[in-house]
PDB file of N, CA and C in Angstrom:
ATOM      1  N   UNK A1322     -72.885-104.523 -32.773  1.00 48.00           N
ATOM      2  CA  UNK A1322     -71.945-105.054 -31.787  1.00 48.00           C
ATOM      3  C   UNK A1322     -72.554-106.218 -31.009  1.00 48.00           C
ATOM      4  N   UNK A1323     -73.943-106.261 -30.535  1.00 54.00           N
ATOM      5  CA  UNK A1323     -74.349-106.904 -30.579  1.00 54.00           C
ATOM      6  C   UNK A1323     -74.175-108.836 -30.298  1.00 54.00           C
ATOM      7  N   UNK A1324     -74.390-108.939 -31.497  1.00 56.00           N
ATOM      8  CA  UNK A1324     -73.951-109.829 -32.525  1.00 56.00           C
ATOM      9  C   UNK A1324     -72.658-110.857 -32.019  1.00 56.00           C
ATOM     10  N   UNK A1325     -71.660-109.520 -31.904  1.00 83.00           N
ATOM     11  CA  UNK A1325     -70.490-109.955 -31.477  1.00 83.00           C
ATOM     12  C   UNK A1325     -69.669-110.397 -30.015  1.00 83.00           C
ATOM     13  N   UNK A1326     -71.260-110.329 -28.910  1.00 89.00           N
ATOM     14  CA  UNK A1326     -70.841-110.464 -28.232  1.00 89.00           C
ATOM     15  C   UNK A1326     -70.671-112.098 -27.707  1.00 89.00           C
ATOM     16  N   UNK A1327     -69.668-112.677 -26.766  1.00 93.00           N
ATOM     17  CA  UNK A1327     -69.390-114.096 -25.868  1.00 93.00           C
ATOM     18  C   UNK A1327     -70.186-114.657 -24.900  1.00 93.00           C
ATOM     19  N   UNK A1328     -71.862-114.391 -25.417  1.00 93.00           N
ATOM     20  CA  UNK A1328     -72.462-114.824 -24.019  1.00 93.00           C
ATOM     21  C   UNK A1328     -71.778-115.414 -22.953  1.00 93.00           C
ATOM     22  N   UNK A1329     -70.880-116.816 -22.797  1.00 93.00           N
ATOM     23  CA  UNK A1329     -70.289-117.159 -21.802  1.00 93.00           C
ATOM     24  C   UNK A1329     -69.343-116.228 -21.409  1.00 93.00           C
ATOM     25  N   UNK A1330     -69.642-115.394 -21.251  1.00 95.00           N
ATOM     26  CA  UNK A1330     -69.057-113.917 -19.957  1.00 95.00           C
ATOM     27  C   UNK A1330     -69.948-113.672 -19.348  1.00 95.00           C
ATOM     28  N   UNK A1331     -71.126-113.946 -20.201  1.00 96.00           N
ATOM     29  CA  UNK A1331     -72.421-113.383 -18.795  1.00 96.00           C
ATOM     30  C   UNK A1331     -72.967-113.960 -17.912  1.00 96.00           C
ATOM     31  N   UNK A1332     -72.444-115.547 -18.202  1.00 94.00           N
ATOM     32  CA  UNK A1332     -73.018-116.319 -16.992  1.00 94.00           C
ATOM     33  C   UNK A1332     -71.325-117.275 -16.145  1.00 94.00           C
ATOM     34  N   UNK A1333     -71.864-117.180 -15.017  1.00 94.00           N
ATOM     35  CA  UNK A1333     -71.308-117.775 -13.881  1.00 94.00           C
ATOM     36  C   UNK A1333     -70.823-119.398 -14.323  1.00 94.00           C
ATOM     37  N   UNK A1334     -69.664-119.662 -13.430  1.00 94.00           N
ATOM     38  CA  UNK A1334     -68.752-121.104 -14.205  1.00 94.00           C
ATOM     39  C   UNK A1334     -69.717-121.896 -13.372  1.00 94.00           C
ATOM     40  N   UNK A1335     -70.011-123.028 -13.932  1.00 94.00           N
ATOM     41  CA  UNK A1335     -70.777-124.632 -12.972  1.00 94.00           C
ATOM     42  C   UNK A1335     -69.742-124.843 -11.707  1.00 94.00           C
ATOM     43  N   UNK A1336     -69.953-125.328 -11.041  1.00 95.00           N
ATOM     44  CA  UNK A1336     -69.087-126.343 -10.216  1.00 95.00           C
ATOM     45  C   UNK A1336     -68.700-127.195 -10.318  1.00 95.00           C
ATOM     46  N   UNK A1337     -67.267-127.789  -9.912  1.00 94.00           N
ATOM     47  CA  UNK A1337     -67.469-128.926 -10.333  1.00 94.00           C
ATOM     48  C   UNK A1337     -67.749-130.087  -8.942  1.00 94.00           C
ATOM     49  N   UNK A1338     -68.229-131.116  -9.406  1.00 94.00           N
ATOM     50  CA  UNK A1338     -68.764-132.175  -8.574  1.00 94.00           C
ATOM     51  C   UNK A1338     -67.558-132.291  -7.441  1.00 94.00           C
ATOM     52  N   UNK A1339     -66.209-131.536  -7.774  1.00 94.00           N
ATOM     53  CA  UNK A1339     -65.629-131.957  -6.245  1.00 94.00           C
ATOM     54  C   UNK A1339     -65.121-130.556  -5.778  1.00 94.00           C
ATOM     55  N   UNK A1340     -66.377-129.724  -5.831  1.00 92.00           N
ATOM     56  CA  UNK A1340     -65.291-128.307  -5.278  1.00 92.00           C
ATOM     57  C   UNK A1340     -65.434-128.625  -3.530  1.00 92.00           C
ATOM     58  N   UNK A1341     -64.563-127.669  -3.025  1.00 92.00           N
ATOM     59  CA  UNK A1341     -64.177-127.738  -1.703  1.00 92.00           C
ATOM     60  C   UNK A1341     -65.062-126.391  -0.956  1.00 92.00           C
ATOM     61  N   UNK A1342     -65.989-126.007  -0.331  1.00 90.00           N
ATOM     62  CA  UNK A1342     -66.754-125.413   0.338  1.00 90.00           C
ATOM     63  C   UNK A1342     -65.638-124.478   0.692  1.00 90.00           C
ATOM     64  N   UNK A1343     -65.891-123.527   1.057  1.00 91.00           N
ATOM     65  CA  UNK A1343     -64.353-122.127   1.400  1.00 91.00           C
ATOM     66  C   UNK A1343     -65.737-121.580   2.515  1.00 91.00           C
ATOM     67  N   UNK A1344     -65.919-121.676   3.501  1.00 93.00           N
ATOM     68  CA  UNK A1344     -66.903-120.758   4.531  1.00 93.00           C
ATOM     69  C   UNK A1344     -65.915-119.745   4.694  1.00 93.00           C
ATOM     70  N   UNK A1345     -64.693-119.638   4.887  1.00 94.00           N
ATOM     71  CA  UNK A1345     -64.287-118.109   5.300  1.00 94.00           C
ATOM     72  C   UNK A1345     -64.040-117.339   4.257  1.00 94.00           C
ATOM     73  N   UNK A1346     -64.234-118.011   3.076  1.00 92.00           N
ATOM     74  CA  UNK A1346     -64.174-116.569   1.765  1.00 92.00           C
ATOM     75  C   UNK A1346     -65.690-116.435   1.524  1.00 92.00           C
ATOM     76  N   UNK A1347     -66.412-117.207   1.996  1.00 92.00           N
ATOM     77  CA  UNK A1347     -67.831-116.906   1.611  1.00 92.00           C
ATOM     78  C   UNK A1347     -68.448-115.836   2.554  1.00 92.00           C
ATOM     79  N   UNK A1348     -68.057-116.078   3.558  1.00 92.00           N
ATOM     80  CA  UNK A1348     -68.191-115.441   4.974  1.00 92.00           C
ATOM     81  C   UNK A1348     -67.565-114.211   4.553  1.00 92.00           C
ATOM     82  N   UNK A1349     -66.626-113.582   3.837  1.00 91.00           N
ATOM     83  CA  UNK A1349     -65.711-112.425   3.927  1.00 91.00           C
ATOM     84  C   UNK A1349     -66.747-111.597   2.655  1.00 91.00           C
ATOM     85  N   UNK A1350     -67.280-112.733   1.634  1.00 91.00           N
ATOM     86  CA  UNK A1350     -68.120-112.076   0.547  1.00 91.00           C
ATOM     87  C   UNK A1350     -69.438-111.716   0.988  1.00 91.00           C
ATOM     88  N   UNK A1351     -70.032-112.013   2.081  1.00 90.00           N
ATOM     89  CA  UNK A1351     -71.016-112.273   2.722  1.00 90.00           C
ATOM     90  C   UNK A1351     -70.738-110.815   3.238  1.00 90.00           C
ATOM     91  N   UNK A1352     -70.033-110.276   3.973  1.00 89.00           N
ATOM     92  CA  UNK A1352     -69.472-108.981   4.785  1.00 89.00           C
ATOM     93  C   UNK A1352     -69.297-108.007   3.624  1.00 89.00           C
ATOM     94  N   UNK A1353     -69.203-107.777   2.613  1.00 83.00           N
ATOM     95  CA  UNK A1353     -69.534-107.191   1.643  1.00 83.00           C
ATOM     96  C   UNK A1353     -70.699-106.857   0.806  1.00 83.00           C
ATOM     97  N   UNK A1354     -71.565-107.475   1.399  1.00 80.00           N
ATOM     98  CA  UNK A1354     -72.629-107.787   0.586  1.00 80.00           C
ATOM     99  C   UNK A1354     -73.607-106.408   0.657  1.00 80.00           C
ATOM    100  N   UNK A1355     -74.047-105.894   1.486  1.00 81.00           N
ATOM    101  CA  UNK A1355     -74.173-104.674   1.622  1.00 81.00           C
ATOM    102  C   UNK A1355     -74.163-103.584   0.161  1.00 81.00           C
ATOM    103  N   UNK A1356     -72.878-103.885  -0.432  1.00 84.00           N
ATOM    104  CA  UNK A1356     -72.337-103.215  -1.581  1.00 84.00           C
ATOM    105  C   UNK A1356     -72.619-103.761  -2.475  1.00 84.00           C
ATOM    106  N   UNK A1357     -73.461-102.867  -3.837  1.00 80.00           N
ATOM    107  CA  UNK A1357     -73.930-102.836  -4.902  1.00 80.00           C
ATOM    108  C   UNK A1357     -72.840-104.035  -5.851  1.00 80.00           C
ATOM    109  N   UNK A1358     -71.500-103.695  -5.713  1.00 80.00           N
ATOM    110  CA  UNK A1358     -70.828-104.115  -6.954  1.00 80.00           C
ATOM    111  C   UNK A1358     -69.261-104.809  -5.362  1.00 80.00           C
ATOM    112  N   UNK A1359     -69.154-105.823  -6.104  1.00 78.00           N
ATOM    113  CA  UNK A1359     -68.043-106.832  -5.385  1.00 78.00           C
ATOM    114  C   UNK A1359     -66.765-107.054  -6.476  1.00 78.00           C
ATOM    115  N   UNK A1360     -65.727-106.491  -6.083  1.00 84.00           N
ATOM    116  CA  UNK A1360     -64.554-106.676  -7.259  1.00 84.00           C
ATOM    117  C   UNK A1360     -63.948-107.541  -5.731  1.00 84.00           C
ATOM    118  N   UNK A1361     -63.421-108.942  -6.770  1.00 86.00           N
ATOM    119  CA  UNK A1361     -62.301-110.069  -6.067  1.00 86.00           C
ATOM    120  C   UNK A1361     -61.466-109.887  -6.888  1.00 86.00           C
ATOM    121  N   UNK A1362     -60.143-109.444  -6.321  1.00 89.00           N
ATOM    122  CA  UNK A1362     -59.035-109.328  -7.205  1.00 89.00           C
ATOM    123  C   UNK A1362     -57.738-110.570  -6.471  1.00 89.00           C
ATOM    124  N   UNK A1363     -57.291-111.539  -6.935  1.00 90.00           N
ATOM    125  CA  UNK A1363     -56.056-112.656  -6.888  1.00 90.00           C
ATOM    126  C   UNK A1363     -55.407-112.864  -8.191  1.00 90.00           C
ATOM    127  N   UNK A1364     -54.692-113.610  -8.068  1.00 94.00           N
ATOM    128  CA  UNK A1364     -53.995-114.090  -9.432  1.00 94.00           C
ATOM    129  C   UNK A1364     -54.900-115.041  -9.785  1.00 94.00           C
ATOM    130  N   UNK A1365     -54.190-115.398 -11.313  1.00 90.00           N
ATOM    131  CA  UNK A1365     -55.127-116.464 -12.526  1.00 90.00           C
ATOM    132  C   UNK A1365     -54.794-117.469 -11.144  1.00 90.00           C
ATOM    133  N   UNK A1366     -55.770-118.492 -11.253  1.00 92.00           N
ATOM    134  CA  UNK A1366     -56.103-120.032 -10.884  1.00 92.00           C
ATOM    135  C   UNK A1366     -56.129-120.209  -9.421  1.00 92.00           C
ATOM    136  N   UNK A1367     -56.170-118.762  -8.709  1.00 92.00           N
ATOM    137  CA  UNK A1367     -56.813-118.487  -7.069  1.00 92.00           C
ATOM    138  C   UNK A1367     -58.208-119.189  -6.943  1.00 92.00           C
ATOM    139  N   UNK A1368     -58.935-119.926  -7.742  1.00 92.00           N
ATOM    140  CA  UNK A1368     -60.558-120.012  -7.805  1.00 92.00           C
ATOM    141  C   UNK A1368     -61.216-118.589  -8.098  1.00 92.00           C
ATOM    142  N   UNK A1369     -61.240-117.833  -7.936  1.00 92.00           N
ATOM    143  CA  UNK A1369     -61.691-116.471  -7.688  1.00 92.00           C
ATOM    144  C   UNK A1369     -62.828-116.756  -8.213  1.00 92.00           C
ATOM    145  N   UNK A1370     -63.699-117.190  -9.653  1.00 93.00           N
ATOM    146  CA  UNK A1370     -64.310-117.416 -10.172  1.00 93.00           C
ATOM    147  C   UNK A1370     -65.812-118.422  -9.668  1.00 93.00           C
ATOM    148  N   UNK A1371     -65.038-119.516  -9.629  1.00 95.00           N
ATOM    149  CA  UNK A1371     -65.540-120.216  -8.765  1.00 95.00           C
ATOM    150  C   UNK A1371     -66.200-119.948  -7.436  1.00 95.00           C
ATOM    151  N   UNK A1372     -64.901-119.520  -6.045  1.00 95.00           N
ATOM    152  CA  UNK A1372     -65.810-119.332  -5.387  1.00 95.00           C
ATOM    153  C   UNK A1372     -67.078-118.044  -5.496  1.00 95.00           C
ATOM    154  N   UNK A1373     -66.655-117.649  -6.244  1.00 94.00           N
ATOM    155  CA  UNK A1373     -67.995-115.779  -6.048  1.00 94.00           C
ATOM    156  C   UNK A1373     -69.226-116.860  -7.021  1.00 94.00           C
ATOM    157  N   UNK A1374     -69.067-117.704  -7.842  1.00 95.00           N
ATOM    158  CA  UNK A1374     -70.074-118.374  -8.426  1.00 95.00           C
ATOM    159  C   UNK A1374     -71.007-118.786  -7.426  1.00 95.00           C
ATOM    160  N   UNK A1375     -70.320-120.142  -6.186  1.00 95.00           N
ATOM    161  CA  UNK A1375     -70.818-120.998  -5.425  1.00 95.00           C
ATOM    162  C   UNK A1375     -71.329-119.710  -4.185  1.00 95.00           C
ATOM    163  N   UNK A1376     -70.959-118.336  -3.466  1.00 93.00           N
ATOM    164  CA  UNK A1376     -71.260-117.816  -3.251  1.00 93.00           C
ATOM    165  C   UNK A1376     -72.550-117.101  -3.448  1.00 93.00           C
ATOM    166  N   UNK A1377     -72.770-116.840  -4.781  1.00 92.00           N
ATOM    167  CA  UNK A1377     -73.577-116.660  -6.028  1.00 92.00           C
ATOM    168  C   UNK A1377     -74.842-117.328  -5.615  1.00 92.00           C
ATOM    169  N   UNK A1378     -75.175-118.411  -5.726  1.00 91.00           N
ATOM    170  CA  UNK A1378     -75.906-119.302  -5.684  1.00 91.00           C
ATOM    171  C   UNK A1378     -76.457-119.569  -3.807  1.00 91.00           C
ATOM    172  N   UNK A1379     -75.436-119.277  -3.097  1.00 90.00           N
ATOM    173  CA  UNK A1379     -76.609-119.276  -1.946  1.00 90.00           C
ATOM    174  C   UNK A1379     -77.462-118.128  -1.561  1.00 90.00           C
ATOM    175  N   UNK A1380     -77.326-117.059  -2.416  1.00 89.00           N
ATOM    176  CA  UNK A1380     -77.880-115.550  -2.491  1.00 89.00           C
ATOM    177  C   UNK A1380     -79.180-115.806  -3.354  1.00 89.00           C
ATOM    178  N   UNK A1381     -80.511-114.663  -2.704  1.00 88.00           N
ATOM    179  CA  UNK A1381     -81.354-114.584  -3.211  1.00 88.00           C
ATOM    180  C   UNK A1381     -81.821-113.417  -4.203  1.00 88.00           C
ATOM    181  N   UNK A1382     -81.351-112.982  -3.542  1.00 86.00           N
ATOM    182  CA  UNK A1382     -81.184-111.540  -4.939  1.00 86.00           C
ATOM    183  C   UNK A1382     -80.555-111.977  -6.319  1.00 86.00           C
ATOM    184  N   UNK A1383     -80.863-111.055  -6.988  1.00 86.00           N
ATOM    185  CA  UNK A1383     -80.600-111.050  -8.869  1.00 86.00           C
ATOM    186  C   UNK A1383     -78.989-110.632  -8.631  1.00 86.00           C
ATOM    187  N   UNK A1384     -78.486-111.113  -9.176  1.00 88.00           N
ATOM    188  CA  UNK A1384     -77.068-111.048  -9.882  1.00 88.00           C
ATOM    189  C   UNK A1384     -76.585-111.111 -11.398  1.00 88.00           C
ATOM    190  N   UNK A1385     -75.826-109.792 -11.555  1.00 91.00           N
ATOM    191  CA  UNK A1385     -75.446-110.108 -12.679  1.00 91.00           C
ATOM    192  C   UNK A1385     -73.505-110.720 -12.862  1.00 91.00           C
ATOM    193  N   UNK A1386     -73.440-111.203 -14.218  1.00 93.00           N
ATOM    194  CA  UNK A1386     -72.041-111.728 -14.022  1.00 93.00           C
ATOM    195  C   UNK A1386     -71.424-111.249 -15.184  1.00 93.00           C
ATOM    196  N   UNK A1387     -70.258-110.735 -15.436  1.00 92.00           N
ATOM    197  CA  UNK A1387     -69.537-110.534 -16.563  1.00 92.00           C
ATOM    198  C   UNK A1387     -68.235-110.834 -15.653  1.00 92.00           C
ATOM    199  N   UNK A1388     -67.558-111.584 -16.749  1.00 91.00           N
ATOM    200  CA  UNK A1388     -66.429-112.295 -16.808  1.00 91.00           C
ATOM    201  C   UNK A1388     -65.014-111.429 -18.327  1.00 91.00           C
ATOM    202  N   UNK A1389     -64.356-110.692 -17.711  1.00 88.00           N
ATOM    203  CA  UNK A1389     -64.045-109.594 -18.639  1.00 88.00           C
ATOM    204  C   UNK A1389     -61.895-110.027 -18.710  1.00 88.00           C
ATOM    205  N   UNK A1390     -61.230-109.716 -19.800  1.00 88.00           N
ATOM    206  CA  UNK A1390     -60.143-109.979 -20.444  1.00 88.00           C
ATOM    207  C   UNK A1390     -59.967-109.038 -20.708  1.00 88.00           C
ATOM    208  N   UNK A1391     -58.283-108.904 -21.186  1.00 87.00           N
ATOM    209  CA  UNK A1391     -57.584-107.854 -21.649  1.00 87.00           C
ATOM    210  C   UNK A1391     -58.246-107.213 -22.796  1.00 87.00           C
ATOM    211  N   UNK A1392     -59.260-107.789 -23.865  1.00 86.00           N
ATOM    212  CA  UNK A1392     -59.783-107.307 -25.002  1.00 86.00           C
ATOM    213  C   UNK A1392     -60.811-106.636 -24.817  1.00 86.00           C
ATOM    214  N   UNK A1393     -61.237-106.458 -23.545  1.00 89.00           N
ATOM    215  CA  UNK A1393     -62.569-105.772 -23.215  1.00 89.00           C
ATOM    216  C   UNK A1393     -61.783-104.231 -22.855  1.00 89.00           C
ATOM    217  N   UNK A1394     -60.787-103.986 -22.401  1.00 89.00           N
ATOM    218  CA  UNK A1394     -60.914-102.483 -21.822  1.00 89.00           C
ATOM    219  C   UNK A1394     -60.784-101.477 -22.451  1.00 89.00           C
ATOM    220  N   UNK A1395     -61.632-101.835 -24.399  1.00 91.00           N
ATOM    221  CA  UNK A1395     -62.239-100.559 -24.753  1.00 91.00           C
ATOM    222  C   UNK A1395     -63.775-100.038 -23.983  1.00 91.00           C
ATOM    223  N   UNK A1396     -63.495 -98.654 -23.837  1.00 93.00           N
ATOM    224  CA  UNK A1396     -64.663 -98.598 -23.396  1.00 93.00           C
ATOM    225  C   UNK A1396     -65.828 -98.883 -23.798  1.00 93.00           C
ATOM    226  N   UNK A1397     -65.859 -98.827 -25.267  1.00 93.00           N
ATOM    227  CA  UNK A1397     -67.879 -99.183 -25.582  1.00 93.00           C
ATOM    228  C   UNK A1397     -67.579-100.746 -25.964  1.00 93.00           C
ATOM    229  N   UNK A1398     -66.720-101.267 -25.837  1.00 92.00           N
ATOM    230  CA  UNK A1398     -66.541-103.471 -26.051  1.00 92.00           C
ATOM    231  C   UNK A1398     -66.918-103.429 -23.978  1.00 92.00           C
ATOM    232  N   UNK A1399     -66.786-102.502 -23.438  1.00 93.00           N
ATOM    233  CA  UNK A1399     -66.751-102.787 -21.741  1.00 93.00           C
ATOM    234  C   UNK A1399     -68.231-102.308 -21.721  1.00 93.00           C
ATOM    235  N   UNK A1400     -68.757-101.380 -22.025  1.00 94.00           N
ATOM    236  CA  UNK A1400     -69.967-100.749 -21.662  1.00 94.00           C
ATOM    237  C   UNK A1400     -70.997-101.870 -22.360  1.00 94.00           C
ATOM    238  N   UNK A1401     -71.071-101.988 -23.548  1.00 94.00           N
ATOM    239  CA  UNK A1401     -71.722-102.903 -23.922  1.00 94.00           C
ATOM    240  C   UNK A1401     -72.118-104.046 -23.660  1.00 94.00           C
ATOM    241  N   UNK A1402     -70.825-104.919 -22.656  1.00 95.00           N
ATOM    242  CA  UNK A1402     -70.742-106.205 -21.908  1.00 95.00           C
ATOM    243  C   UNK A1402     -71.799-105.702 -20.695  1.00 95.00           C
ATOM    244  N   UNK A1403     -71.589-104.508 -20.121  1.00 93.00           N
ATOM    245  CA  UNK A1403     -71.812-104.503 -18.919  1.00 93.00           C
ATOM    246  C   UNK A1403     -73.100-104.641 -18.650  1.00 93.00           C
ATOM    247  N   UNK A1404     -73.529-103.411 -19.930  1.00 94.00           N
ATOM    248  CA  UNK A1404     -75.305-103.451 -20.253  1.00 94.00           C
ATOM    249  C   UNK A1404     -75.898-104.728 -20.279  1.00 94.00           C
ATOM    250  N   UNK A1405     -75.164-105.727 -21.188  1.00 95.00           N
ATOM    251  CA  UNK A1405     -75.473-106.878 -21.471  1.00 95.00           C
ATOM    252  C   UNK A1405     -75.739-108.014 -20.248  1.00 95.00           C
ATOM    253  N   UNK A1406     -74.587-107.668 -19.220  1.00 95.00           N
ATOM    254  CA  UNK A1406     -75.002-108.281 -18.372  1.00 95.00           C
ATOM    255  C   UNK A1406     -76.017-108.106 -17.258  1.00 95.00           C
ATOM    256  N   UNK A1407     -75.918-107.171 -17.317  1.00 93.00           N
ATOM    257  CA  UNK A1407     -77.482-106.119 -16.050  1.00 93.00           C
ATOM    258  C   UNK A1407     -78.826-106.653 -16.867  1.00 93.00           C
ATOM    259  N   UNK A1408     -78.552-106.388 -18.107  1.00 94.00           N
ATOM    260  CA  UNK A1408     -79.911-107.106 -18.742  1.00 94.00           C
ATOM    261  C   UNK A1408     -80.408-108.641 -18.436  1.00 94.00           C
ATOM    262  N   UNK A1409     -79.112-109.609 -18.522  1.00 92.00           N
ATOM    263  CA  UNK A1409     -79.444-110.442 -17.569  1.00 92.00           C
ATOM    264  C   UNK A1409     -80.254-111.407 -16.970  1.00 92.00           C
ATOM    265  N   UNK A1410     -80.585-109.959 -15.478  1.00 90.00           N
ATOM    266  CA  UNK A1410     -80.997-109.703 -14.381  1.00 90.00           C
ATOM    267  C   UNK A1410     -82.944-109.816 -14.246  1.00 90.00           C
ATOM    268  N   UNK A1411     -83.165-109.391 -15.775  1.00 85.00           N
ATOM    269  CA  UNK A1411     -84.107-108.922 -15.927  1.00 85.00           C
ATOM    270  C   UNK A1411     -85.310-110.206 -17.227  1.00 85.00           C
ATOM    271  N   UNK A1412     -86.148-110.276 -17.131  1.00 67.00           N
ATOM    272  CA  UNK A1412     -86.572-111.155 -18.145  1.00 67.00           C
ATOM    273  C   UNK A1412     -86.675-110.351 -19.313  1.00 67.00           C
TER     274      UNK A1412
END
């Protein structure tokens, strides 16, 4: 399975050269932070992605990222991603 997996799920989207700074969603992710695991739930093309990326990046701790679709919610195509991405984390 392996094999078959989309590395680009495991890593975080770039920015682009004109994103717009959001301090009060960073600030609200920031107030969460505390917690092991952060689910942002909006509709498609909210940024959602984006901002938890640029968020992402002013944090010093290890993060992992999976980026997951309707084709993932078998469980061992989900478990496998997940592993994949915690690994990561790790060299």
């Amino acid at each position: 399975m392996a094999a078959d997996l989309l590395v680009t799920k495991l890593h975080p989207p770039s920015l682009p050269d004109d994103w717009i700074v959001r301090p009060r969603l960073l600030e609200r992710l920031e107030q969460g932070h505390p917690c092991p695991l952060t689910l942002v739930s909006a509709p498609a093309g909210y940024g959602k992605s984006l901002c938890v990326a640029a968020w992402l990046q002013t944090r010093a701790e290890p993060s992992a990222w999976l980026s997951l679709d309707a084709g993932d919610s078998d469980p061992g195509t989900l478990t496998t991603y997940l592993v994949a991405a915690v690994r990561t984390m790790f060299a």
